[in-house]
XYZ file of N, CA, C and O in Angstrom:
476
model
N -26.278 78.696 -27.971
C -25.522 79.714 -27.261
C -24.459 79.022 -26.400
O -24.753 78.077 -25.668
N -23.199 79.522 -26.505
C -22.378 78.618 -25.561
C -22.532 78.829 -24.174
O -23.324 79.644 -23.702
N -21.640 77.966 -23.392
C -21.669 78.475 -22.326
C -20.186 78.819 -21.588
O -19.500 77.920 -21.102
N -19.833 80.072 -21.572
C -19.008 80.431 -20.820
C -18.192 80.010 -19.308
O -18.657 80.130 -18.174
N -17.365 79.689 -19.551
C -16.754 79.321 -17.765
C -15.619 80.736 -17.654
O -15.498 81.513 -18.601
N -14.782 80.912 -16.245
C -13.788 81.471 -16.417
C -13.221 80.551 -15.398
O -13.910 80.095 -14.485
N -11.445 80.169 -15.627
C -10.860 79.082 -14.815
C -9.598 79.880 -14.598
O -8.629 80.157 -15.305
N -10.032 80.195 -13.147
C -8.395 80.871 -12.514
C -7.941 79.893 -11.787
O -8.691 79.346 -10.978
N -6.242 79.377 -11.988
C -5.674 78.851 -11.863
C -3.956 79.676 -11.824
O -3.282 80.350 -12.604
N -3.856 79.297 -10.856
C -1.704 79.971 -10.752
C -1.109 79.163 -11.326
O 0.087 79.375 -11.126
N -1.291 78.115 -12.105
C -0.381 77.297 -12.635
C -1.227 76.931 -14.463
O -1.522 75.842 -14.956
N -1.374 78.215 -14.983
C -2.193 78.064 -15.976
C -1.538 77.120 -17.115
O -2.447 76.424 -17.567
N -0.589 76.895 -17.607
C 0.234 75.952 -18.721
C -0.575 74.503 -17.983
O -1.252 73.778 -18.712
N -0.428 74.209 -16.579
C -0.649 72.816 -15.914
C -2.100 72.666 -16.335
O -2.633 71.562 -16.444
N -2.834 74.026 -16.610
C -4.006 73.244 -16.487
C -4.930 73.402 -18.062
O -6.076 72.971 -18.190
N -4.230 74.033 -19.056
C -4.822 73.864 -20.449
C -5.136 72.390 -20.706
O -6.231 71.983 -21.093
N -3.888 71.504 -20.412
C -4.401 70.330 -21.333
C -5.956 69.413 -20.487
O -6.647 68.536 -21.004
N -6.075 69.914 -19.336
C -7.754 69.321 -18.637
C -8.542 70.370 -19.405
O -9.027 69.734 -20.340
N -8.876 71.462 -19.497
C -9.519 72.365 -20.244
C -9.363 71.966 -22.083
O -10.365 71.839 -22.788
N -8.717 71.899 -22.326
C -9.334 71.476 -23.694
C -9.691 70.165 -24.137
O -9.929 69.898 -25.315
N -9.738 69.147 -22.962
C -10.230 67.869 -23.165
C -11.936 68.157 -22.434
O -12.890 67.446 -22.751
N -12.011 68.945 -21.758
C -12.975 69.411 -21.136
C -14.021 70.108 -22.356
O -15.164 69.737 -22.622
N -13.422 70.970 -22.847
C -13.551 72.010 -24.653
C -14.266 70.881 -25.542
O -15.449 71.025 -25.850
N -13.449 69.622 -25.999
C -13.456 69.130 -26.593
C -14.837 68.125 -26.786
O -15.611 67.733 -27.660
N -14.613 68.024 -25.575
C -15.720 66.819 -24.883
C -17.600 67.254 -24.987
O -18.641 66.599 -24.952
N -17.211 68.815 -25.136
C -18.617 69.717 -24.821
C -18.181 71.178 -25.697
O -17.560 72.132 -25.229
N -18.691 71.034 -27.055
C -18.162 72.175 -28.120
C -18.863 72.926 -27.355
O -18.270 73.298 -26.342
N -20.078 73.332 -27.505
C -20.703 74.132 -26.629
C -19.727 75.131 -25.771
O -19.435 76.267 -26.145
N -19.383 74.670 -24.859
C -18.616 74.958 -23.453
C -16.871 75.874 -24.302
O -16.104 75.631 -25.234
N -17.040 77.017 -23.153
C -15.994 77.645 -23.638
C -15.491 78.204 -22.280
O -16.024 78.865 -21.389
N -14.080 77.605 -22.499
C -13.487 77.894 -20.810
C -12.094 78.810 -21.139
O -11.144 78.330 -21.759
N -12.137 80.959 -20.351
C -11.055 81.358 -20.788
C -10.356 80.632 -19.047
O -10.914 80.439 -17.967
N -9.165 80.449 -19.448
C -8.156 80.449 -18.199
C -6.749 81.368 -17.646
O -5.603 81.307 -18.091
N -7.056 81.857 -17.005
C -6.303 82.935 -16.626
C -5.550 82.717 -14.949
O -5.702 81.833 -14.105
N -4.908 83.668 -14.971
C -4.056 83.541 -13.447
C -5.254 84.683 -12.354
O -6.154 85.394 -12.799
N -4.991 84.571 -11.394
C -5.795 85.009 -10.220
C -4.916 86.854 -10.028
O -3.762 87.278 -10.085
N -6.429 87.502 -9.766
C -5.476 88.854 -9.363
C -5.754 88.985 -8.132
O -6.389 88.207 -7.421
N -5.089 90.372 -7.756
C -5.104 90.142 -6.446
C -6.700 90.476 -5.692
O -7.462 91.220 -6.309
N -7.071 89.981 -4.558
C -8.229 89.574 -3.846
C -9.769 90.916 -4.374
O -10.937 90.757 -4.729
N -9.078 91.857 -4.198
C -10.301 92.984 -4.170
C -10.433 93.389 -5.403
O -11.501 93.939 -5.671
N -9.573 93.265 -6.320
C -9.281 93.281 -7.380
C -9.786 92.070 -8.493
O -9.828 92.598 -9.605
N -10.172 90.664 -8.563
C -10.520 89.389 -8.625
C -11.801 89.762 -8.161
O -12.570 89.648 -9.115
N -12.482 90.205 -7.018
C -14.148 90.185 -6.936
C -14.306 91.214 -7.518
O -15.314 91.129 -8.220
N -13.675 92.462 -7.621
C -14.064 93.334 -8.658
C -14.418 92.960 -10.142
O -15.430 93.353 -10.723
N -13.352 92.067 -10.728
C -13.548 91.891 -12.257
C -14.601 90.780 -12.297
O -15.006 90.550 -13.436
N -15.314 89.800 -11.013
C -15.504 88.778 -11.188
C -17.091 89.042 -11.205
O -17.910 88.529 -11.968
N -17.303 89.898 -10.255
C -18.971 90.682 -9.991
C -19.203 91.512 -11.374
O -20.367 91.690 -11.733
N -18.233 91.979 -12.091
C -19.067 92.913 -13.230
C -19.179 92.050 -14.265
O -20.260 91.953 -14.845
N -17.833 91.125 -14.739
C -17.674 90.249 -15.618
C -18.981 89.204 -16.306
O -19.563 88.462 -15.515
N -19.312 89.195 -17.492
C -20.110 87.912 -18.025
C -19.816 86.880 -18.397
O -19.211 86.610 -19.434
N -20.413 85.810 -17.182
C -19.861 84.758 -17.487
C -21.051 83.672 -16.797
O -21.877 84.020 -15.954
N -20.927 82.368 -17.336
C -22.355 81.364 -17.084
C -22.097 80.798 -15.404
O -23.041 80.642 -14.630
N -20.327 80.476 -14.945
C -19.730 79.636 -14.310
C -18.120 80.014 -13.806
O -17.431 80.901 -14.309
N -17.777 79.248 -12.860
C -16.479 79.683 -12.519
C -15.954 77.956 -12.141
O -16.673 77.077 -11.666
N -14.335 77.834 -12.568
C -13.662 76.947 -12.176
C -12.506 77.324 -11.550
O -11.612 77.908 -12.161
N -12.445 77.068 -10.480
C -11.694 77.939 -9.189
C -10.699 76.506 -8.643
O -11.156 75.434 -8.247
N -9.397 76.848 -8.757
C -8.333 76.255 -8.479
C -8.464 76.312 -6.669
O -8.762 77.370 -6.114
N -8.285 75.448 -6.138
C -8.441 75.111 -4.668
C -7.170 76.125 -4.153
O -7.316 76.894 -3.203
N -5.833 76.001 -4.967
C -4.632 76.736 -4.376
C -4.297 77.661 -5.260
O -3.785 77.411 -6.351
N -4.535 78.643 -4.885
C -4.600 79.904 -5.972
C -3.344 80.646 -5.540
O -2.865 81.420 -6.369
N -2.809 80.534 -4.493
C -1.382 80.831 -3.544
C -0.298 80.200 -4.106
O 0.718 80.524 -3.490
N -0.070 79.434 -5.012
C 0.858 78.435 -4.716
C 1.969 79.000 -5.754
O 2.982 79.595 -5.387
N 1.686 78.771 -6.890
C 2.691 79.525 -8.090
C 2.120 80.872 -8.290
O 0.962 81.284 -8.366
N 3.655 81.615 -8.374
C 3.225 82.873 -9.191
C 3.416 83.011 -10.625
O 4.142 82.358 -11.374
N 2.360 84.318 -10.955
C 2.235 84.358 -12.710
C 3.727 84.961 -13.480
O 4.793 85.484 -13.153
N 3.262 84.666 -14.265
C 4.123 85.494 -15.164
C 5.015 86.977 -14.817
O 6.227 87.134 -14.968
N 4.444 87.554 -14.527
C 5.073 88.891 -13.379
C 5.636 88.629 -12.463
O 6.113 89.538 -11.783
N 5.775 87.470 -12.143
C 6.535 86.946 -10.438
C 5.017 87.346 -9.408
O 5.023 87.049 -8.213
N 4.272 87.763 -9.798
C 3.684 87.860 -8.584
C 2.588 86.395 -8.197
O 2.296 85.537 -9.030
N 2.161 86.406 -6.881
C 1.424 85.694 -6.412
C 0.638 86.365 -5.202
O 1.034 87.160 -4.349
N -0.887 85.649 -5.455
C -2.115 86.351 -4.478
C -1.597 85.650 -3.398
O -0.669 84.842 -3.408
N -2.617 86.218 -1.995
C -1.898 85.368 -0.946
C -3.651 85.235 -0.617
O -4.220 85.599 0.412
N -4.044 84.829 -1.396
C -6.184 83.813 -0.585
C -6.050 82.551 -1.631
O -5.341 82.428 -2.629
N -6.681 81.962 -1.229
C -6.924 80.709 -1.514
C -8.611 80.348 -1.859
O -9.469 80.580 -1.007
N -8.950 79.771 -3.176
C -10.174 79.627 -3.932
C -11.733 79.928 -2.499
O -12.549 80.850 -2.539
N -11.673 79.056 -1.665
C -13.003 78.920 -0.637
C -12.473 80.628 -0.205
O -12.853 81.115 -1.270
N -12.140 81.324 0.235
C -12.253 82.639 0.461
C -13.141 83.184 -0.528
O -14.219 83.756 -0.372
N -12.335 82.835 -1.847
C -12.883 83.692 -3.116
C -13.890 83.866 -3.304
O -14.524 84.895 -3.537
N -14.318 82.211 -3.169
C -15.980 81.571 -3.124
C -17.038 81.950 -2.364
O -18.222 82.206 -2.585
N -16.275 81.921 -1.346
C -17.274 82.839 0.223
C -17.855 84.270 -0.135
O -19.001 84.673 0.067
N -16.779 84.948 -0.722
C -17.454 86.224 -0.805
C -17.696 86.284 -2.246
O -18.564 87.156 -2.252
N -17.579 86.056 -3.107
C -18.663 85.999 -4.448
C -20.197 85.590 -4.599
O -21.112 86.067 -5.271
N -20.098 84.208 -3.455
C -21.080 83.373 -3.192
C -22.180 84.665 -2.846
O -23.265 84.963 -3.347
N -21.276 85.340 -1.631
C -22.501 86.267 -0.510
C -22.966 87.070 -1.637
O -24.156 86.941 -1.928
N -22.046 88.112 -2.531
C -22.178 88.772 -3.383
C -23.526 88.462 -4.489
O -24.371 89.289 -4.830
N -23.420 86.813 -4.979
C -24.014 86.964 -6.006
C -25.518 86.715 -4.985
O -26.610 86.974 -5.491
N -25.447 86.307 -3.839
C -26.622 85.938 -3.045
C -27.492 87.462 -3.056
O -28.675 87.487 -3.397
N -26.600 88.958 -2.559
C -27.201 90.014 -2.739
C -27.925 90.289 -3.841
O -29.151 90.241 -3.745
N -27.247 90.664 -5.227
C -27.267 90.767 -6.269
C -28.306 90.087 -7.014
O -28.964 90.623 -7.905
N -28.489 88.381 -6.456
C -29.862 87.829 -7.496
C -29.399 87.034 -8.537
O -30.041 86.223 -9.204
N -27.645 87.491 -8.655
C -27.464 86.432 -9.969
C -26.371 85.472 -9.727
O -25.193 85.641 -10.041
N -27.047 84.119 -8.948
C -25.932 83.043 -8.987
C -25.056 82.535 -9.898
O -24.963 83.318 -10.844
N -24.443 81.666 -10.017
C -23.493 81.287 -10.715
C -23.112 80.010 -10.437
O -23.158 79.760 -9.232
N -22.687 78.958 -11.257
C -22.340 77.661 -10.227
C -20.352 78.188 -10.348
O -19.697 79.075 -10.896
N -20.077 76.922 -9.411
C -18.713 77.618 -8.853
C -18.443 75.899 -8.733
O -19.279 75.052 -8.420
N -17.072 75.700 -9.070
C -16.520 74.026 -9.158
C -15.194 74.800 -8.885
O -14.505 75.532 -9.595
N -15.054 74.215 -7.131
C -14.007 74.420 -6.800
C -12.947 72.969 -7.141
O -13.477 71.912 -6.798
N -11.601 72.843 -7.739
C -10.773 71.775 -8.275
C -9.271 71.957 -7.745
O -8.922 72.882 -7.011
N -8.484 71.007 -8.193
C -7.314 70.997 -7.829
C -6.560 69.959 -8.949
O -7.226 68.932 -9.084
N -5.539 69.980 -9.639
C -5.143 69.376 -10.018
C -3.724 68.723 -9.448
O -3.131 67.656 -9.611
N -3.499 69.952 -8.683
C -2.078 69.318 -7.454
C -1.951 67.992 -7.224
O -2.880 67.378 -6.700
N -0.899 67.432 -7.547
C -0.902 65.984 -7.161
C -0.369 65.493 -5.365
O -0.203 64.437 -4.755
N -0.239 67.141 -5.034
C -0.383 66.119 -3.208
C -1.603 66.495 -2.776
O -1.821 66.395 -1.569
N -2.605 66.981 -3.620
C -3.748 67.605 -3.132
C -4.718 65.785 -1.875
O -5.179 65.724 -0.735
N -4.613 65.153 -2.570
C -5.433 63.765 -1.963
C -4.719 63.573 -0.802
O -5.415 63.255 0.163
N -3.344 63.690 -0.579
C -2.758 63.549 0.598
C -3.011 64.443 2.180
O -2.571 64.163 3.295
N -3.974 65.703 1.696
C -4.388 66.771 3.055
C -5.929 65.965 3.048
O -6.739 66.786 3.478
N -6.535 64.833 2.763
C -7.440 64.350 2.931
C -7.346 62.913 3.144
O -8.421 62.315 3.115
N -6.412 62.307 3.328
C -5.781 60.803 3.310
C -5.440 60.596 5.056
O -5.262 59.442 5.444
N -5.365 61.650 5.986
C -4.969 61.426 7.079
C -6.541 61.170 7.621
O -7.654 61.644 7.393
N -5.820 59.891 8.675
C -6.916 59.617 9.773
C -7.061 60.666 10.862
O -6.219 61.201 11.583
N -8.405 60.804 10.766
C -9.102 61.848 11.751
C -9.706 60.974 12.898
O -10.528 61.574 13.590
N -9.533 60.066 13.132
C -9.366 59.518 14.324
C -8.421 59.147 15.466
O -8.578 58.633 16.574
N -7.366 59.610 14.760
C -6.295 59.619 15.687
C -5.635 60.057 16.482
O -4.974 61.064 16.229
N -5.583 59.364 17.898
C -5.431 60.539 19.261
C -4.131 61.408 18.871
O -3.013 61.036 18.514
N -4.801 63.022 19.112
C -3.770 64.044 18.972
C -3.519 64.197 20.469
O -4.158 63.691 21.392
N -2.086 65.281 20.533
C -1.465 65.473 21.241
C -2.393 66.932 21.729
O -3.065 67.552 20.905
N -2.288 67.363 23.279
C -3.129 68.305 23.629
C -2.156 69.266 23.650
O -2.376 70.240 24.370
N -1.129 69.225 23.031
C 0.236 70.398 23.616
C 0.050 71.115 22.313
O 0.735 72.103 22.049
């Protein structure tokens, strides 16, 4: 039986070619990838939807789809309340929050030891 993922991503072209090396690597494994809708709308399709797993783009804000449009939440929101959701409900899910952004390493590269300014 395979196993289903769903991978919302705003920059879906950027992220086929990791998904089918991902595909490839694990026949089994079947990942659809789609663009993000908007917030209440996204836990709506995401709570009824069948699926094994979720691969959740860290910046789901950043490009808009095809329509010009773009959500304005970002993946850990998404996560937060699906998480609580599937916690009610009984039926977890694993959740791999990712990023393929290449300044993504750079909002984690700054020293957190360094005296800030109190202003």
């Amino acid at each position: 039986m395979p196993t289903k993922y769903i991978c919302l991503d705003d920059e879906v072209e950027k992220v086929k070619p990791i998904v089918q090396v991902l595909e490839a690597a694990h026949p089994d494994l079947s990942i659809e990838i789609r663009s993000p809708y908007k917030f209440d709308e996204e836990v709506r399709q995401l709570t009824k939807f069948d699926y094994d797993g979720l691969l959740l783009d860290l910046r789901l804000d950043r490009a808009a789809d095809a329509d010009g449009q773009r959500v304005n939440y970002r993946a850990l929101a998404l996560a937060q309340e699906l998480r609580t959701r599937m916690t009610e409900d009984g039926r977890g899910r694993p959740m791999v929050l990712w990023s393929v952004d290449d300044n993504f390493k750079l909002s984690y590269d700054k020293d957190e030891n360094e005296p800030r300014p109190f202003f």
